[in-house]
Coordinates of C-alpha atoms in Angstrom, one line a residue:
M163 CA 21.2 72.1 16.3
T164 CA 18.2 69.9 17.3
D165 CA 15.0 69.5 15.3
T166 CA 13.3 71.5 18.1
T167 CA 15.6 74.5 17.8
R168 CA 15.3 74.3 14.0
E169 CA 11.5 74.5 14.2
E170 CA 11.6 77.3 16.9
G171 CA 13.9 79.4 14.7
L172 CA 11.6 78.9 11.7
T173 CA 8.4 79.7 13.7
A174 CA 9.9 83.0 14.7
V175 CA 10.6 84.1 11.1
L176 CA 7.9 82.3 9.1
P177 CA 5.3 85.1 9.2
T178 CA 7.8 87.5 7.8
V179 CA 9.0 85.1 5.1
C180 CA 5.4 84.2 4.0
S181 CA 4.3 87.8 3.9
A182 CA 7.3 88.8 1.8
F183 CA 6.8 86.1 -0.7
G184 CA 3.0 86.3 -0.7
L185 CA 2.5 82.8 0.4
G186 CA -0.6 83.4 2.6
E187 CA -1.6 81.3 5.6
V188 CA 0.6 78.2 6.3
R189 CA -1.5 75.1 6.5
D190 CA 1.2 72.5 6.8
R191 CA 5.0 72.4 7.1
R192 CA 7.5 69.5 7.2
F193 CA 11.2 69.6 7.8
L194 CA 13.2 67.8 5.1
A195 CA 15.9 65.9 6.9
H196 CA 17.8 64.5 3.9
G197 CA 19.6 67.8 3.0
L198 CA 23.4 67.6 3.9
M199 CA 24.1 71.4 4.1
N200 CA 21.2 73.9 4.0
R201 CA 17.9 73.4 5.9
N202 CA 14.8 72.9 3.9
W203 CA 11.0 72.6 4.5
R204 CA 8.0 71.7 2.5
L205 CA 5.3 74.3 3.0
V206 CA 1.6 74.0 2.1
T207 CA 0.0 77.5 2.1
A208 CA -3.0 79.3 0.8
A209 CA -1.0 79.9 -2.4
G210 CA 0.1 76.3 -2.9
A211 CA 3.0 74.0 -2.1
F212 CA 6.5 75.3 -1.9
A213 CA 10.1 74.4 -0.9
L214 CA 11.5 76.8 1.7
K215 CA 15.3 76.9 2.1
E216 CA 17.2 78.5 5.0
I217 CA 20.6 79.4 3.5
T218 CA 23.5 78.6 5.8
D219 CA 26.6 77.7 3.8
V220 CA 26.6 80.2 0.9
P221 CA 27.0 84.0 0.9
L222 CA 23.6 85.6 0.2
P223 CA 24.8 87.8 -2.8
R224 CA 25.9 84.6 -4.5
V225 CA 22.6 82.9 -3.8
R226 CA 20.8 85.9 -5.3
R227 CA 23.0 85.7 -8.4
N228 CA 22.5 81.9 -8.8
L229 CA 18.7 82.1 -8.3
A230 CA 18.4 84.7 -11.0
V231 CA 19.8 82.3 -13.5
L232 CA 17.0 79.8 -12.8
V233 CA 14.4 82.3 -14.0
D234 CA 16.0 82.4 -17.5
L235 CA 16.6 78.7 -17.7
A236 CA 13.0 77.9 -16.7
R237 CA 11.8 80.2 -19.5
E238 CA 13.7 78.0 -22.0
G239 CA 12.0 74.9 -20.8
I240 CA 15.0 73.5 -18.9
P241 CA 13.6 71.6 -15.9
V242 CA 14.5 74.0 -13.1
P243 CA 12.1 75.5 -10.5
A244 CA 11.8 79.3 -11.0
P245 CA 12.3 81.0 -7.6
L246 CA 9.7 83.4 -6.1
S247 CA 10.6 87.0 -5.5
D248 CA 9.3 89.6 -3.0
A249 CA 7.4 92.7 -4.0
G250 CA 10.8 94.4 -4.7
G251 CA 12.0 91.6 -6.9
D252 CA 14.4 90.2 -4.3
L253 CA 14.8 86.4 -4.5
V254 CA 16.2 86.1 -0.9
V255 CA 14.4 87.5 2.2
E256 CA 16.5 88.1 5.3
A257 CA 14.9 87.4 8.7
G258 CA 16.2 86.4 12.1
G259 CA 19.8 86.5 10.9
H260 CA 19.4 84.1 8.0
G261 CA 18.4 84.3 4.3
Y262 CA 15.5 82.4 2.9
C263 CA 14.4 81.6 -0.6
V264 CA 11.2 79.9 -1.8
L265 CA 10.6 77.8 -4.9
P266 CA 7.6 75.9 -6.2
W267 CA 7.3 72.4 -4.8
V268 CA 8.0 69.8 -7.5
D269 CA 6.8 66.2 -6.9
G270 CA 9.3 63.5 -7.8
E271 CA 11.8 60.9 -6.7
H272 CA 15.6 60.9 -6.2
L273 CA 16.8 57.8 -8.0
Q274 CA 20.4 56.7 -8.1
G275 CA 21.9 56.4 -11.5
T276 CA 22.2 52.7 -11.3
D277 CA 18.4 52.4 -11.0
L278 CA 17.9 54.0 -14.4
P279 CA 17.6 52.0 -17.7
L280 CA 20.3 52.8 -20.3
D281 CA 18.0 55.0 -22.4
E282 CA 17.2 57.2 -19.5
V283 CA 20.9 57.4 -18.6
R284 CA 21.7 58.7 -22.1
D285 CA 18.9 61.2 -21.7
L286 CA 20.5 62.3 -18.5
G287 CA 23.8 62.9 -20.2
A288 CA 22.0 64.9 -22.9
L289 CA 20.2 67.0 -20.3
L290 CA 23.5 68.0 -18.7
G291 CA 24.7 69.0 -22.2
R292 CA 21.6 71.1 -22.7
L293 CA 22.1 72.6 -19.3
H294 CA 25.6 73.7 -20.2
E295 CA 24.3 75.1 -23.4
G296 CA 21.6 77.1 -21.5
L297 CA 24.2 78.4 -19.1
Q298 CA 26.3 79.6 -22.1
R299 CA 23.4 82.0 -22.8
H300 CA 22.2 82.7 -19.3
G301 CA 25.1 82.4 -17.0
P302 CA 25.4 85.0 -14.3
G303 CA 28.3 86.8 -16.1
P304 CA 30.9 86.5 -18.8
V305 CA 33.2 83.5 -18.8
P306 CA 36.8 84.6 -18.0
E307 CA 39.2 84.5 -20.9
Q308 CA 41.7 82.5 -18.8
A309 CA 40.8 78.9 -18.2
P310 CA 40.0 78.1 -14.5
V311 CA 42.9 76.8 -12.4
T312 CA 42.4 73.7 -10.4
K313 CA 44.7 72.9 -7.4
V314 CA 46.4 69.6 -7.8
R315 CA 47.4 68.3 -4.4
D316 CA 50.9 66.9 -3.9
A317 CA 51.1 63.3 -2.8
A318 CA 53.4 64.1 0.1
E319 CA 50.8 66.7 1.3
A320 CA 48.0 64.2 1.1
D321 CA 50.1 61.6 3.0
R322 CA 50.6 64.1 5.8
A323 CA 46.9 64.7 5.9
A324 CA 46.3 60.9 6.2
V325 CA 48.8 60.8 9.1
H326 CA 47.0 63.6 10.8
L327 CA 43.6 62.0 10.4
T328 CA 44.9 58.7 11.7
S329 CA 46.0 60.6 14.9
R330 CA 42.4 61.8 15.3
L331 CA 41.1 58.2 15.4
P332 CA 41.3 56.2 18.6
T333 CA 44.7 54.5 19.1
D334 CA 42.9 51.2 19.6
P335 CA 39.6 51.5 17.7
V336 CA 36.7 49.6 19.2
T337 CA 33.9 50.5 16.7
D338 CA 33.6 48.9 13.3
F339 CA 34.0 52.3 11.6
G340 CA 37.1 53.2 13.6
K341 CA 38.8 50.0 12.6
A342 CA 37.7 50.3 9.0
A343 CA 38.8 54.0 8.8
A344 CA 42.2 53.2 10.3
E345 CA 42.7 50.4 7.7
A346 CA 41.5 52.6 4.9
L347 CA 43.9 55.4 5.8
H348 CA 46.8 52.9 6.0
A349 CA 45.8 51.5 2.5
R350 CA 45.5 55.0 1.1
R351 CA 49.0 55.9 2.2
G352 CA 50.2 52.8 0.3
L353 CA 48.4 54.0 -2.9
L354 CA 49.9 57.5 -2.5
A355 CA 53.3 56.0 -2.3
R356 CA 52.8 53.7 -5.3
Y357 CA 51.2 56.4 -7.6
A358 CA 53.0 59.5 -6.5
G359 CA 54.4 59.8 -10.0
A360 CA 50.9 59.8 -11.6
R361 CA 50.1 63.4 -10.4
P362 CA 48.5 65.3 -13.3
H363 CA 50.7 67.9 -14.9
G364 CA 49.8 71.5 -14.4
E365 CA 46.8 73.2 -12.8
V366 CA 44.9 74.1 -15.9
P367 CA 42.7 71.3 -17.1
A368 CA 42.3 70.5 -20.8
G369 CA 39.2 71.3 -22.8
P370 CA 36.3 73.8 -23.0
Y371 CA 34.9 75.5 -19.9
G372 CA 32.0 77.6 -18.9
W373 CA 29.3 78.0 -16.3
T374 CA 28.3 74.6 -14.7
H375 CA 25.9 73.4 -12.1
G376 CA 28.6 72.1 -9.8
D377 CA 26.7 69.3 -8.1
F378 CA 24.6 67.6 -10.8
Q379 CA 23.8 64.2 -9.2
Y380 CA 20.8 62.2 -8.0
R381 CA 20.3 64.0 -4.7
N382 CA 19.7 67.2 -6.7
L383 CA 17.6 65.6 -9.4
L384 CA 13.9 64.9 -9.1
R385 CA 12.4 62.4 -11.6
R386 CA 8.8 61.6 -12.5
D387 CA 7.4 59.6 -15.4
D388 CA 10.9 58.5 -16.5
R389 CA 12.4 61.9 -16.8
V390 CA 14.0 64.7 -14.8
V391 CA 11.4 67.2 -13.8
A392 CA 13.6 69.4 -11.6
V393 CA 17.4 70.2 -11.2
L394 CA 17.8 71.4 -7.7
D395 CA 20.4 73.1 -5.4
W396 CA 22.3 75.6 -7.5
D397 CA 24.6 76.8 -4.6
R398 CA 27.7 75.6 -6.4
L399 CA 27.1 77.3 -9.8
G400 CA 30.5 78.3 -11.1
V401 CA 32.9 78.3 -14.1
R402 CA 34.6 75.0 -14.5
P403 CA 35.8 72.7 -17.3
Y404 CA 32.9 70.8 -18.8
G405 CA 34.9 67.6 -18.6
E406 CA 35.2 68.1 -14.8
E407 CA 31.4 68.2 -14.4
V408 CA 30.8 65.2 -16.7
A409 CA 33.5 63.1 -15.0
R410 CA 32.3 63.9 -11.5
T411 CA 28.6 63.4 -12.3
A412 CA 29.2 60.0 -13.8
Q413 CA 31.3 59.0 -10.8
V414 CA 28.6 60.1 -8.3
Q415 CA 25.8 58.7 -10.3
F416 CA 27.3 55.4 -11.4
G417 CA 30.1 54.7 -8.9
V418 CA 27.9 52.9 -6.4
G419 CA 28.7 50.1 -4.0
G420 CA 32.4 50.4 -4.5
T421 CA 32.4 49.8 -8.3
F422 CA 31.6 51.7 -11.5
D423 CA 28.6 50.6 -13.6
L424 CA 30.7 51.1 -16.8
D425 CA 27.8 50.5 -19.2
R426 CA 26.0 53.4 -17.6
V427 CA 29.1 55.6 -17.5
A428 CA 29.4 55.0 -21.3
A429 CA 25.7 55.7 -21.9
F430 CA 25.8 58.9 -19.9
C431 CA 28.9 60.2 -21.6
S432 CA 27.6 59.3 -25.1
G433 CA 24.4 61.2 -24.3
Y434 CA 26.4 64.3 -23.2
R435 CA 28.7 64.2 -26.2
S436 CA 25.7 64.0 -28.5
V437 CA 24.9 67.6 -27.4
I438 CA 28.4 69.0 -26.7
D439 CA 31.4 67.8 -28.7
L440 CA 33.8 67.2 -25.8
P441 CA 37.0 65.7 -27.3
E442 CA 38.0 62.3 -25.9
G443 CA 41.4 63.6 -24.8
D444 CA 39.9 66.4 -22.8
L445 CA 37.5 64.1 -21.1
A446 CA 40.3 61.7 -20.4
D447 CA 42.3 64.5 -18.7
A448 CA 39.2 65.3 -16.5
V449 CA 38.9 61.7 -15.5
R450 CA 42.5 61.4 -14.5
R451 CA 42.3 64.6 -12.5
L452 CA 39.2 63.4 -10.7
W453 CA 40.9 60.1 -9.8
W454 CA 43.8 62.0 -8.5
K455 CA 41.5 64.3 -6.5
R456 CA 39.8 61.3 -4.9
L457 CA 43.2 59.8 -4.2
T458 CA 44.5 62.9 -2.4
D459 CA 41.5 64.2 -0.5
F460 CA 39.7 63.0 2.6
W461 CA 36.8 65.4 2.9
Q462 CA 34.1 62.9 3.9
L463 CA 36.2 61.6 6.8
E464 CA 37.1 65.2 7.8
F465 CA 33.4 66.1 7.8
H466 CA 32.5 63.1 9.9
L467 CA 35.2 63.8 12.5
D468 CA 34.3 67.5 12.7
R469 CA 30.5 67.1 12.6
Q470 CA 29.9 63.6 13.9
E471 CA 27.5 63.0 11.0
P472 CA 27.2 59.2 10.3
V473 CA 26.3 59.8 6.6
F474 CA 29.8 61.2 5.9
A475 CA 31.4 58.1 7.6
E476 CA 29.4 55.8 5.2
M477 CA 30.3 58.0 2.2
F478 CA 34.0 57.8 3.2
L479 CA 34.1 54.0 3.3
T480 CA 32.1 53.6 0.1
N481 CA 34.2 56.0 -1.8
E482 CA 37.4 54.3 -0.5
A483 CA 36.2 51.1 -2.0
L484 CA 35.5 52.8 -5.3
L485 CA 38.9 54.4 -5.3
N486 CA 40.6 51.1 -5.0
W487 CA 38.4 49.4 -7.7
W488 CA 39.0 52.4 -10.0
T489 CA 42.7 52.4 -9.5
D490 CA 42.9 48.7 -10.4
R491 CA 40.8 49.2 -13.6
A492 CA 41.9 52.6 -14.7
D493 CA 42.0 51.7 -18.4
E494 CA 38.5 50.1 -18.4
V495 CA 37.1 53.3 -16.7
Q496 CA 38.8 55.6 -19.3
K497 CA 37.4 53.5 -22.1
A498 CA 33.8 53.8 -20.7
Y499 CA 34.1 57.6 -20.4
A500 CA 35.3 57.8 -24.0
A501 CA 32.1 56.3 -25.4
R502 CA 30.1 58.1 -28.1

């Protein structure tokens, strides 16, 4: 889809959407190109400035469920934008074959975790802890009695996936990415062979679990005046082990440029554990499972080949470098995560 067809599609439905949400006359609109999944715009209308999202990758009933949670979290003072509703209380308006939601516009910056001083990193960990506490009270439903099951991919299955992806690359790559991807897949098969016996045992992770954000990382955090002013993109709200979200957030936030910033990993985890007492062994289990997941999945390369989006190609190579660095320093990484 081109930018032109995006704008034509929005032009056709914008009067309906604005009327439903009571936005008034549109004075300015700007497409936000940095979103990886859904399509987003900044609208300035007679009623103020808003973020408009066209929902493309999530079923609308789930979006309605997730948005309702934000209303309660915002009332508690947790920095989330409370969505607007139409006259009937619906948080999603359907028009032109798509669903749309509107949230107040929040000014701020997306800053990578490695750009934050250590005290702000600790505060970020504590914020995730408070978010988990808030979701204990305001999650969209009861937490299941049975702990969530997480698929643990077999090394042989991952190796077959690597072979298949190699077959999708040119036999004699001529681009820098093609050469780097072929080399990365060859190296990954070597790691899979070497560490096949390190597969985590069982499909039930250790530790407490509950409702979690699902993608708590810098692309979904707006900062202003040295603090988080908005936690965005709640499409992946779900029940997970808390350790899984802590481990993943620290990896995405502080695994930059092919290495972990271990001081910031430690500060983040100590901030989180000052709010929620996550036992060291449970967090260590989550870190091992995350490492294994990164060792056995190839989603960035698959997305790149399927969608031809350069951003996923860059993500694949960067994460490949991090995987190798992490594997060589597994004990150091675990020690950083264990910090209090």
